Amino acid sequence: MDCQTLKPGVNCAFMTKKGCTFNGGSCHTVVEACESCGKILELSSGRFCSVFPDPAAKWRVGSCNLATHVVKAAAKKDQKVNPLKASKRKAH
């Protein structure tokens, strides 16, 4: 259903005929950590996340898993080398 409180015209899962059912009755604005994210909606009522109604909750534990501006470093696994096979490779 489309939001009728802060984000008019935006599809919202928390909007019902009785109003917004999200905790507090409306979405919360973005926090500083969200500043350069591509999922921010600029509306006349403020700046909101298009995916999550409470962006501060996503940043409490660590970085937001939905953030487009956070680059996650790939964990490089160190492979175990068999010394016997390594010595045979060097011989050829």
PDB file of N, CA and C in Angstrom:
ATOM      1  N   MET A   1       0.843  -1.178   0.000  1.00  0.00           N
ATOM      2  CA  MET A   1       0.000   0.000   0.000  1.00  0.00           C
ATOM      3  C   MET A   1       0.889   1.241   0.000  1.00  0.00           C
ATOM      4  N   ASP A   2       0.441   2.305  -0.624  1.00  0.00           N
ATOM      5  CA  ASP A   2       1.220   3.534  -0.682  1.00  0.00           C
ATOM      6  C   ASP A   2       1.207   4.262   0.658  1.00  0.00           C
ATOM      7  N   CYS A   3       2.355   4.842   1.011  1.00  0.00           N
ATOM      8  CA  CYS A   3       2.502   5.574   2.267  1.00  0.00           C
ATOM      9  C   CYS A   3       1.632   6.835   2.246  1.00  0.00           C
ATOM     10  N   GLN A   4       1.005   7.113   3.352  1.00  0.00           N
ATOM     11  CA  GLN A   4       0.159   8.302   3.466  1.00  0.00           C
ATOM     12  C   GLN A   4       0.705   9.295   4.483  1.00  0.00           C
ATOM     13  N   THR A   5       1.783   8.952   5.199  1.00  0.00           N
ATOM     14  CA  THR A   5       2.291   9.829   6.251  1.00  0.00           C
ATOM     15  C   THR A   5       3.444  10.699   5.772  1.00  0.00           C
ATOM     16  N   LEU A   6       4.647  10.151   5.675  1.00  0.00           N
ATOM     17  CA  LEU A   6       5.827  10.948   5.330  1.00  0.00           C
ATOM     18  C   LEU A   6       6.295  10.797   3.892  1.00  0.00           C
ATOM     19  N   LYS A   7       6.017   9.639   3.291  1.00  0.00           N
ATOM     20  CA  LYS A   7       6.484   9.364   1.928  1.00  0.00           C
ATOM     21  C   LYS A   7       5.284   9.109   1.022  1.00  0.00           C
ATOM     22  N   PRO A   8       4.513  10.115   0.712  1.00  0.00           N
ATOM     23  CA  PRO A   8       3.317   9.884  -0.119  1.00  0.00           C
ATOM     24  C   PRO A   8       3.673   9.371  -1.504  1.00  0.00           C
ATOM     25  N   GLY A   9       2.946   8.328  -1.926  1.00  0.00           N
ATOM     26  CA  GLY A   9       3.161   7.752  -3.247  1.00  0.00           C
ATOM     27  C   GLY A   9       4.184   6.641  -3.284  1.00  0.00           C
ATOM     28  N   VAL A  10       4.902   6.412  -2.194  1.00  0.00           N
ATOM     29  CA  VAL A  10       5.924   5.361  -2.136  1.00  0.00           C
ATOM     30  C   VAL A  10       5.285   4.109  -1.555  1.00  0.00           C
ATOM     31  N   ASN A  11       5.512   2.960  -2.201  1.00  0.00           N
ATOM     32  CA  ASN A  11       4.959   1.702  -1.732  1.00  0.00           C
ATOM     33  C   ASN A  11       5.600   1.333  -0.394  1.00  0.00           C
ATOM     34  N   CYS A  12       4.782   1.015   0.613  1.00  0.00           N
ATOM     35  CA  CYS A  12       5.277   0.727   1.955  1.00  0.00           C
ATOM     36  C   CYS A  12       4.577  -0.502   2.517  1.00  0.00           C
ATOM     37  N   ALA A  13       5.351  -1.428   3.061  1.00  0.00           N
ATOM     38  CA  ALA A  13       4.793  -2.650   3.640  1.00  0.00           C
ATOM     39  C   ALA A  13       4.131  -2.394   4.989  1.00  0.00           C
ATOM     40  N   PHE A  14       4.472  -1.294   5.645  1.00  0.00           N
ATOM     41  CA  PHE A  14       3.931  -1.000   6.969  1.00  0.00           C
ATOM     42  C   PHE A  14       2.628  -0.197   6.925  1.00  0.00           C
ATOM     43  N   MET A  15       2.238   0.281   5.762  1.00  0.00           N
ATOM     44  CA  MET A  15       1.032   1.100   5.647  1.00  0.00           C
ATOM     45  C   MET A  15      -0.199   0.207   5.527  1.00  0.00           C
ATOM     46  N   THR A  16      -1.175   0.477   6.373  1.00  0.00           N
ATOM     47  CA  THR A  16      -2.461  -0.220   6.335  1.00  0.00           C
ATOM     48  C   THR A  16      -3.569   0.820   6.250  1.00  0.00           C
ATOM     49  N   LYS A  17      -4.800   0.370   6.227  1.00  0.00           N
ATOM     50  CA  LYS A  17      -5.928   1.302   6.182  1.00  0.00           C
ATOM     51  C   LYS A  17      -6.013   2.125   7.456  1.00  0.00           C
ATOM     52  N   LYS A  18      -5.478   1.590   8.561  1.00  0.00           N
ATOM     53  CA  LYS A  18      -5.502   2.299   9.844  1.00  0.00           C
ATOM     54  C   LYS A  18      -4.323   3.255   9.999  1.00  0.00           C
ATOM     55  N   GLY A  19      -3.392   3.246   9.079  1.00  0.00           N
ATOM     56  CA  GLY A  19      -2.216   4.111   9.143  1.00  0.00           C
ATOM     57  C   GLY A  19      -0.933   3.297   9.180  1.00  0.00           C
ATOM     58  N   CYS A  20       0.146   3.957   9.531  1.00  0.00           N
ATOM     59  CA  CYS A  20       1.456   3.314   9.559  1.00  0.00           C
ATOM     60  C   CYS A  20       1.569   2.429  10.791  1.00  0.00           C
ATOM     61  N   THR A  21       1.954   1.173  10.596  1.00  0.00           N
ATOM     62  CA  THR A  21       2.086   0.228  11.700  1.00  0.00           C
ATOM     63  C   THR A  21       3.528   0.048  12.143  1.00  0.00           C
ATOM     64  N   PHE A  22       4.447   0.830  11.586  1.00  0.00           N
ATOM     65  CA  PHE A  22       5.842   0.730  11.998  1.00  0.00           C
ATOM     66  C   PHE A  22       5.983   1.292  13.406  1.00  0.00           C
ATOM     67  N   ASN A  23       7.016   0.852  14.114  1.00  0.00           N
ATOM     68  CA  ASN A  23       7.275   1.300  15.476  1.00  0.00           C
ATOM     69  C   ASN A  23       7.404   2.826  15.525  1.00  0.00           C
ATOM     70  N   GLY A  24       6.512   3.482  16.223  1.00  0.00           N
ATOM     71  CA  GLY A  24       6.521   4.940  16.305  1.00  0.00           C
ATOM     72  C   GLY A  24       5.524   5.581  15.360  1.00  0.00           C
ATOM     73  N   GLY A  25       4.941   4.819  14.464  1.00  0.00           N
ATOM     74  CA  GLY A  25       3.911   5.334  13.579  1.00  0.00           C
ATOM     75  C   GLY A  25       4.398   5.984  12.303  1.00  0.00           C
ATOM     76  N   SER A  26       5.719   6.047  12.093  1.00  0.00           N
ATOM     77  CA  SER A  26       6.237   6.605  10.846  1.00  0.00           C
ATOM     78  C   SER A  26       7.698   6.200  10.668  1.00  0.00           C
ATOM     79  N   CYS A  27       8.194   6.379   9.454  1.00  0.00           N
ATOM     80  CA  CYS A  27       9.590   6.073   9.152  1.00  0.00           C
ATOM     81  C   CYS A  27      10.499   7.105   9.797  1.00  0.00           C
ATOM     82  N   HIS A  28      11.742   6.720  10.016  1.00  0.00           N
ATOM     83  CA  HIS A  28      12.732   7.618  10.592  1.00  0.00           C
ATOM     84  C   HIS A  28      13.653   8.131   9.488  1.00  0.00           C
ATOM     85  N   THR A  29      14.199   9.315   9.681  1.00  0.00           N
ATOM     86  CA  THR A  29      15.090   9.902   8.684  1.00  0.00           C
ATOM     87  C   THR A  29      16.442   9.185   8.702  1.00  0.00           C
ATOM     88  N   VAL A  30      17.228   9.398   7.652  1.00  0.00           N
ATOM     89  CA  VAL A  30      18.535   8.747   7.534  1.00  0.00           C
ATOM     90  C   VAL A  30      19.515   9.327   8.548  1.00  0.00           C
ATOM     91  N   VAL A  31      20.537   8.563   8.870  1.00  0.00           N
ATOM     92  CA  VAL A  31      21.587   8.989   9.794  1.00  0.00           C
ATOM     93  C   VAL A  31      22.822   9.392   8.992  1.00  0.00           C
ATOM     94  N   GLU A  32      23.840   9.919   9.664  1.00  0.00           N
ATOM     95  CA  GLU A  32      25.047  10.397   8.981  1.00  0.00           C
ATOM     96  C   GLU A  32      25.755   9.292   8.203  1.00  0.00           C
ATOM     97  N   ALA A  33      25.715   8.075   8.711  1.00  0.00           N
ATOM     98  CA  ALA A  33      26.403   6.964   8.052  1.00  0.00           C
ATOM     99  C   ALA A  33      25.784   6.641   6.694  1.00  0.00           C
ATOM    100  N   CYS A  34      24.540   7.040   6.473  1.00  0.00           N
ATOM    101  CA  CYS A  34      23.830   6.762   5.218  1.00  0.00           C
ATOM    102  C   CYS A  34      24.065   7.824   4.147  1.00  0.00           C
ATOM    103  N   GLU A  35      24.800   8.864   4.431  1.00  0.00           N
ATOM    104  CA  GLU A  35      24.843  10.065   3.602  1.00  0.00           C
ATOM    105  C   GLU A  35      25.049   9.855   2.111  1.00  0.00           C
ATOM    106  N   SER A  36      25.945   9.027   1.675  1.00  0.00           N
ATOM    107  CA  SER A  36      26.184   8.907   0.233  1.00  0.00           C
ATOM    108  C   SER A  36      25.593   7.627  -0.358  1.00  0.00           C
ATOM    109  N   CYS A  37      24.601   7.061   0.309  1.00  0.00           N
ATOM    110  CA  CYS A  37      23.961   5.829  -0.162  1.00  0.00           C
ATOM    111  C   CYS A  37      23.030   6.139  -1.333  1.00  0.00           C
ATOM    112  N   GLY A  38      22.905   5.213  -2.242  1.00  0.00           N
ATOM    113  CA  GLY A  38      22.056   5.389  -3.410  1.00  0.00           C
ATOM    114  C   GLY A  38      20.594   5.081  -3.147  1.00  0.00           C
ATOM    115  N   LYS A  39      20.257   4.641  -1.958  1.00  0.00           N
ATOM    116  CA  LYS A  39      18.875   4.275  -1.645  1.00  0.00           C
ATOM    117  C   LYS A  39      18.144   5.358  -0.865  1.00  0.00           C
ATOM    118  N   ILE A  40      18.692   6.562  -0.791  1.00  0.00           N
ATOM    119  CA  ILE A  40      18.068   7.662  -0.072  1.00  0.00           C
ATOM    120  C   ILE A  40      17.021   8.329  -0.961  1.00  0.00           C
ATOM    121  N   LEU A  41      15.850   8.556  -0.380  1.00  0.00           N
ATOM    122  CA  LEU A  41      14.782   9.281  -1.057  1.00  0.00           C
ATOM    123  C   LEU A  41      14.756  10.717  -0.557  1.00  0.00           C
ATOM    124  N   GLU A  42      14.879  11.673  -1.464  1.00  0.00           N
ATOM    125  CA  GLU A  42      14.785  13.087  -1.112  1.00  0.00           C
ATOM    126  C   GLU A  42      13.325  13.505  -1.288  1.00  0.00           C
ATOM    127  N   LEU A  43      12.640  13.773  -0.189  1.00  0.00           N
ATOM    128  CA  LEU A  43      11.244  14.175  -0.238  1.00  0.00           C
ATOM    129  C   LEU A  43      11.074  15.513   0.455  1.00  0.00           C
ATOM    130  N   SER A  44       9.915  16.127   0.293  1.00  0.00           N
ATOM    131  CA  SER A  44       9.668  17.414   0.936  1.00  0.00           C
ATOM    132  C   SER A  44       9.623  17.279   2.454  1.00  0.00           C
ATOM    133  N   SER A  45       9.288  16.101   2.964  1.00  0.00           N
ATOM    134  CA  SER A  45       9.209  15.886   4.408  1.00  0.00           C
ATOM    135  C   SER A  45      10.547  15.480   5.022  1.00  0.00           C
ATOM    136  N   GLY A  46      11.581  15.266   4.204  1.00  0.00           N
ATOM    137  CA  GLY A  46      12.909  14.915   4.703  1.00  0.00           C
ATOM    138  C   GLY A  46      13.596  13.894   3.829  1.00  0.00           C
ATOM    139  N   ARG A  47      14.678  13.326   4.356  1.00  0.00           N
ATOM    140  CA  ARG A  47      15.447  12.313   3.636  1.00  0.00           C
ATOM    141  C   ARG A  47      15.218  10.972   4.317  1.00  0.00           C
ATOM    142  N   PHE A  48      14.767   9.972   3.535  1.00  0.00           N
ATOM    143  CA  PHE A  48      14.416   8.668   4.063  1.00  0.00           C
ATOM    144  C   PHE A  48      15.072   7.575   3.241  1.00  0.00           C
ATOM    145  N   CYS A  49      15.254   6.412   3.883  1.00  0.00           N
ATOM    146  CA  CYS A  49      15.766   5.244   3.181  1.00  0.00           C
ATOM    147  C   CYS A  49      14.610   4.610   2.414  1.00  0.00           C
ATOM    148  N   SER A  50      14.856   4.232   1.170  1.00  0.00           N
ATOM    149  CA  SER A  50      13.803   3.627   0.356  1.00  0.00           C
ATOM    150  C   SER A  50      13.579   2.164   0.695  1.00  0.00           C
ATOM    151  N   VAL A  51      14.482   1.545   1.464  1.00  0.00           N
ATOM    152  CA  VAL A  51      14.404   0.120   1.750  1.00  0.00           C
ATOM    153  C   VAL A  51      14.004  -0.172   3.197  1.00  0.00           C
ATOM    154  N   PHE A  52      14.562   0.571   4.154  1.00  0.00           N
ATOM    155  CA  PHE A  52      14.355   0.261   5.563  1.00  0.00           C
ATOM    156  C   PHE A  52      13.787   1.470   6.292  1.00  0.00           C
ATOM    157  N   PRO A  53      12.756   1.301   7.119  1.00  0.00           N
ATOM    158  CA  PRO A  53      12.120   2.446   7.777  1.00  0.00           C
ATOM    159  C   PRO A  53      12.925   3.050   8.924  1.00  0.00           C
ATOM    160  N   ASP A  54      13.872   2.311   9.512  1.00  0.00           N
ATOM    161  CA  ASP A  54      14.692   2.842  10.603  1.00  0.00           C
ATOM    162  C   ASP A  54      16.170   2.607  10.294  1.00  0.00           C
ATOM    163  N   PRO A  55      16.800   3.516   9.555  1.00  0.00           N
ATOM    164  CA  PRO A  55      18.193   3.318   9.155  1.00  0.00           C
ATOM    165  C   PRO A  55      19.168   3.244  10.327  1.00  0.00           C
ATOM    166  N   ALA A  56      18.888   3.921  11.417  1.00  0.00           N
ATOM    167  CA  ALA A  56      19.802   3.899  12.562  1.00  0.00           C
ATOM    168  C   ALA A  56      19.949   2.490  13.123  1.00  0.00           C
ATOM    169  N   ALA A  57      18.900   1.700  13.056  1.00  0.00           N
ATOM    170  CA  ALA A  57      18.954   0.321  13.560  1.00  0.00           C
ATOM    171  C   ALA A  57      19.893  -0.540  12.724  1.00  0.00           C
ATOM    172  N   LYS A  58      20.016  -0.256  11.445  1.00  0.00           N
ATOM    173  CA  LYS A  58      20.911  -1.027  10.579  1.00  0.00           C
ATOM    174  C   LYS A  58      22.382  -0.752  10.887  1.00  0.00           C
ATOM    175  N   TRP A  59      22.687   0.426  11.431  1.00  0.00           N
ATOM    176  CA  TRP A  59      24.071   0.801  11.698  1.00  0.00           C
ATOM    177  C   TRP A  59      24.489   0.529  13.138  1.00  0.00           C
ATOM    178  N   ARG A  60      23.594   0.076  14.010  1.00  0.00           N
ATOM    179  CA  ARG A  60      23.942  -0.154  15.413  1.00  0.00           C
ATOM    180  C   ARG A  60      24.952  -1.281  15.583  1.00  0.00           C
ATOM    181  N   VAL A  61      24.799  -2.357  14.848  1.00  0.00           N
ATOM    182  CA  VAL A  61      25.645  -3.531  15.017  1.00  0.00           C
ATOM    183  C   VAL A  61      26.909  -3.457  14.167  1.00  0.00           C
ATOM    184  N   GLY A  62      26.856  -2.759  13.087  1.00  0.00           N
ATOM    185  CA  GLY A  62      27.995  -2.652  12.169  1.00  0.00           C
ATOM    186  C   GLY A  62      27.544  -1.852  10.968  1.00  0.00           C
ATOM    187  N   SER A  63      28.076  -2.155   9.815  1.00  0.00           N
ATOM    188  CA  SER A  63      27.657  -1.433   8.622  1.00  0.00           C
ATOM    189  C   SER A  63      26.346  -2.006   8.094  1.00  0.00           C
ATOM    190  N   CYS A  64      25.589  -1.186   7.439  1.00  0.00           N
ATOM    191  CA  CYS A  64      24.295  -1.572   6.875  1.00  0.00           C
ATOM    192  C   CYS A  64      24.532  -2.534   5.705  1.00  0.00           C
ATOM    193  N   ASN A  65      23.832  -3.650   5.708  1.00  0.00           N
ATOM    194  CA  ASN A  65      24.021  -4.617   4.634  1.00  0.00           C
ATOM    195  C   ASN A  65      23.359  -4.179   3.338  1.00  0.00           C
ATOM    196  N   LEU A  66      22.545  -3.136   3.363  1.00  0.00           N
ATOM    197  CA  LEU A  66      21.876  -2.641   2.171  1.00  0.00           C
ATOM    198  C   LEU A  66      22.542  -1.396   1.589  1.00  0.00           C
ATOM    199  N   ALA A  67      23.584  -0.898   2.244  1.00  0.00           N
ATOM    200  CA  ALA A  67      24.242   0.335   1.813  1.00  0.00           C
ATOM    201  C   ALA A  67      24.959   0.148   0.483  1.00  0.00           C
ATOM    202  N   THR A  68      24.772   1.104  -0.410  1.00  0.00           N
ATOM    203  CA  THR A  68      25.427   1.031  -1.714  1.00  0.00           C
ATOM    204  C   THR A  68      26.796   1.701  -1.701  1.00  0.00           C
ATOM    205  N   HIS A  69      27.092   2.500  -0.682  1.00  0.00           N
ATOM    206  CA  HIS A  69      28.352   3.231  -0.639  1.00  0.00           C
ATOM    207  C   HIS A  69      29.422   2.531   0.198  1.00  0.00           C
ATOM    208  N   VAL A  70      29.097   1.412   0.828  1.00  0.00           N
ATOM    209  CA  VAL A  70      30.057   0.669   1.636  1.00  0.00           C
ATOM    210  C   VAL A  70      30.636  -0.456   0.789  1.00  0.00           C
ATOM    211  N   VAL A  71      31.958  -0.479   0.691  1.00  0.00           N
ATOM    212  CA  VAL A  71      32.641  -1.513  -0.087  1.00  0.00           C
ATOM    213  C   VAL A  71      33.107  -2.585   0.888  1.00  0.00           C
ATOM    214  N   LYS A  72      32.633  -3.788   0.663  1.00  0.00           N
ATOM    215  CA  LYS A  72      33.011  -4.896   1.539  1.00  0.00           C
ATOM    216  C   LYS A  72      34.259  -5.563   0.978  1.00  0.00           C
ATOM    217  N   ALA A  73      35.259  -5.709   1.827  1.00  0.00           N
ATOM    218  CA  ALA A  73      36.511  -6.343   1.404  1.00  0.00           C
ATOM    219  C   ALA A  73      36.313  -7.850   1.354  1.00  0.00           C
ATOM    220  N   ALA A  74      36.714  -8.438   0.273  1.00  0.00           N
ATOM    221  CA  ALA A  74      36.606  -9.887   0.128  1.00  0.00           C
ATOM    222  C   ALA A  74      37.695 -10.550   0.957  1.00  0.00           C
ATOM    223  N   ALA A  75      37.303 -11.528   1.720  1.00  0.00           N
ATOM    224  CA  ALA A  75      38.263 -12.241   2.553  1.00  0.00           C
ATOM    225  C   ALA A  75      39.076 -13.188   1.675  1.00  0.00           C
ATOM    226  N   LYS A  76      40.380 -13.006   1.688  1.00  0.00           N
ATOM    227  CA  LYS A  76      41.264 -13.838   0.881  1.00  0.00           C
ATOM    228  C   LYS A  76      41.713 -15.017   1.733  1.00  0.00           C
ATOM    229  N   LYS A  77      41.463 -16.197   1.248  1.00  0.00           N
ATOM    230  CA  LYS A  77      41.829 -17.394   1.986  1.00  0.00           C
ATOM    231  C   LYS A  77      43.247 -17.798   1.615  1.00  0.00           C
ATOM    232  N   ASP A  78      44.031 -18.068   2.640  1.00  0.00           N
ATOM    233  CA  ASP A  78      45.380 -18.559   2.402  1.00  0.00           C
ATOM    234  C   ASP A  78      45.305 -20.062   2.174  1.00  0.00           C
ATOM    235  N   GLN A  79      45.790 -20.480   1.026  1.00  0.00           N
ATOM    236  CA  GLN A  79      45.756 -21.897   0.701  1.00  0.00           C
ATOM    237  C   GLN A  79      46.979 -22.591   1.289  1.00  0.00           C
ATOM    238  N   LYS A  80      46.745 -23.766   1.795  1.00  0.00           N
ATOM    239  CA  LYS A  80      47.857 -24.549   2.320  1.00  0.00           C
ATOM    240  C   LYS A  80      48.600 -25.169   1.144  1.00  0.00           C
ATOM    241  N   VAL A  81      49.912 -25.126   1.236  1.00  0.00           N
ATOM    242  CA  VAL A  81      50.756 -25.650   0.165  1.00  0.00           C
ATOM    243  C   VAL A  81      51.406 -26.930   0.661  1.00  0.00           C
ATOM    244  N   ASN A  82      51.266 -27.957  -0.121  1.00  0.00           N
ATOM    245  CA  ASN A  82      51.928 -29.222   0.185  1.00  0.00           C
ATOM    246  C   ASN A  82      53.387 -29.084  -0.237  1.00  0.00           C
ATOM    247  N   PRO A  83      54.332 -29.175   0.709  1.00  0.00           N
ATOM    248  CA  PRO A  83      55.741 -28.961   0.362  1.00  0.00           C
ATOM    249  C   PRO A  83      56.290 -29.985  -0.635  1.00  0.00           C
ATOM    250  N   LEU A  84      55.783 -31.194  -0.604  1.00  0.00           N
ATOM    251  CA  LEU A  84      56.260 -32.213  -1.532  1.00  0.00           C
ATOM    252  C   LEU A  84      55.858 -31.866  -2.966  1.00  0.00           C
ATOM    253  N   LYS A  85      54.605 -31.457  -3.152  1.00  0.00           N
ATOM    254  CA  LYS A  85      54.135 -31.079  -4.491  1.00  0.00           C
ATOM    255  C   LYS A  85      54.808 -29.799  -4.974  1.00  0.00           C
ATOM    256  N   ALA A  86      55.062 -28.872  -4.046  1.00  0.00           N
ATOM    257  CA  ALA A  86      55.704 -27.624  -4.418  1.00  0.00           C
ATOM    258  C   ALA A  86      57.114 -27.870  -4.914  1.00  0.00           C
ATOM    259  N   SER A  87      57.836 -28.788  -4.286  1.00  0.00           N
ATOM    260  CA  SER A  87      59.200 -29.083  -4.711  1.00  0.00           C
ATOM    261  C   SER A  87      59.220 -29.770  -6.078  1.00  0.00           C
ATOM    262  N   LYS A  88      58.223 -30.597  -6.352  1.00  0.00           N
ATOM    263  CA  LYS A  88      58.120 -31.255  -7.654  1.00  0.00           C
ATOM    264  C   LYS A  88      57.800 -30.254  -8.757  1.00  0.00           C
ATOM    265  N   ARG A  89      56.987 -29.244  -8.446  1.00  0.00           N
ATOM    266  CA  ARG A  89      56.665 -28.223  -9.449  1.00  0.00           C
ATOM    267  C   ARG A  89      57.889 -27.414  -9.812  1.00  0.00           C
ATOM    268  N   LYS A  90      58.711 -27.111  -8.820  1.00  0.00           N
ATOM    269  CA  LYS A  90      59.923 -26.322  -9.075  1.00  0.00           C
ATOM    270  C   LYS A  90      60.923 -27.112  -9.913  1.00  0.00           C
ATOM    271  N   ALA A  91      60.912 -28.439  -9.786  1.00  0.00           N
ATOM    272  CA  ALA A  91      61.876 -29.278 -10.509  1.00  0.00           C
ATOM    273  C   ALA A  91      61.577 -29.295 -12.003  1.00  0.00           C
ATOM    274  N   HIS A  92      60.299 -29.115 -12.400  1.00  0.00           N
ATOM    275  CA  HIS A  92      59.943 -29.180 -13.824  1.00  0.00           C
ATOM    276  C   HIS A  92      60.074 -27.885 -14.485  1.00  0.00           C
TER     277      HIS A  92
END
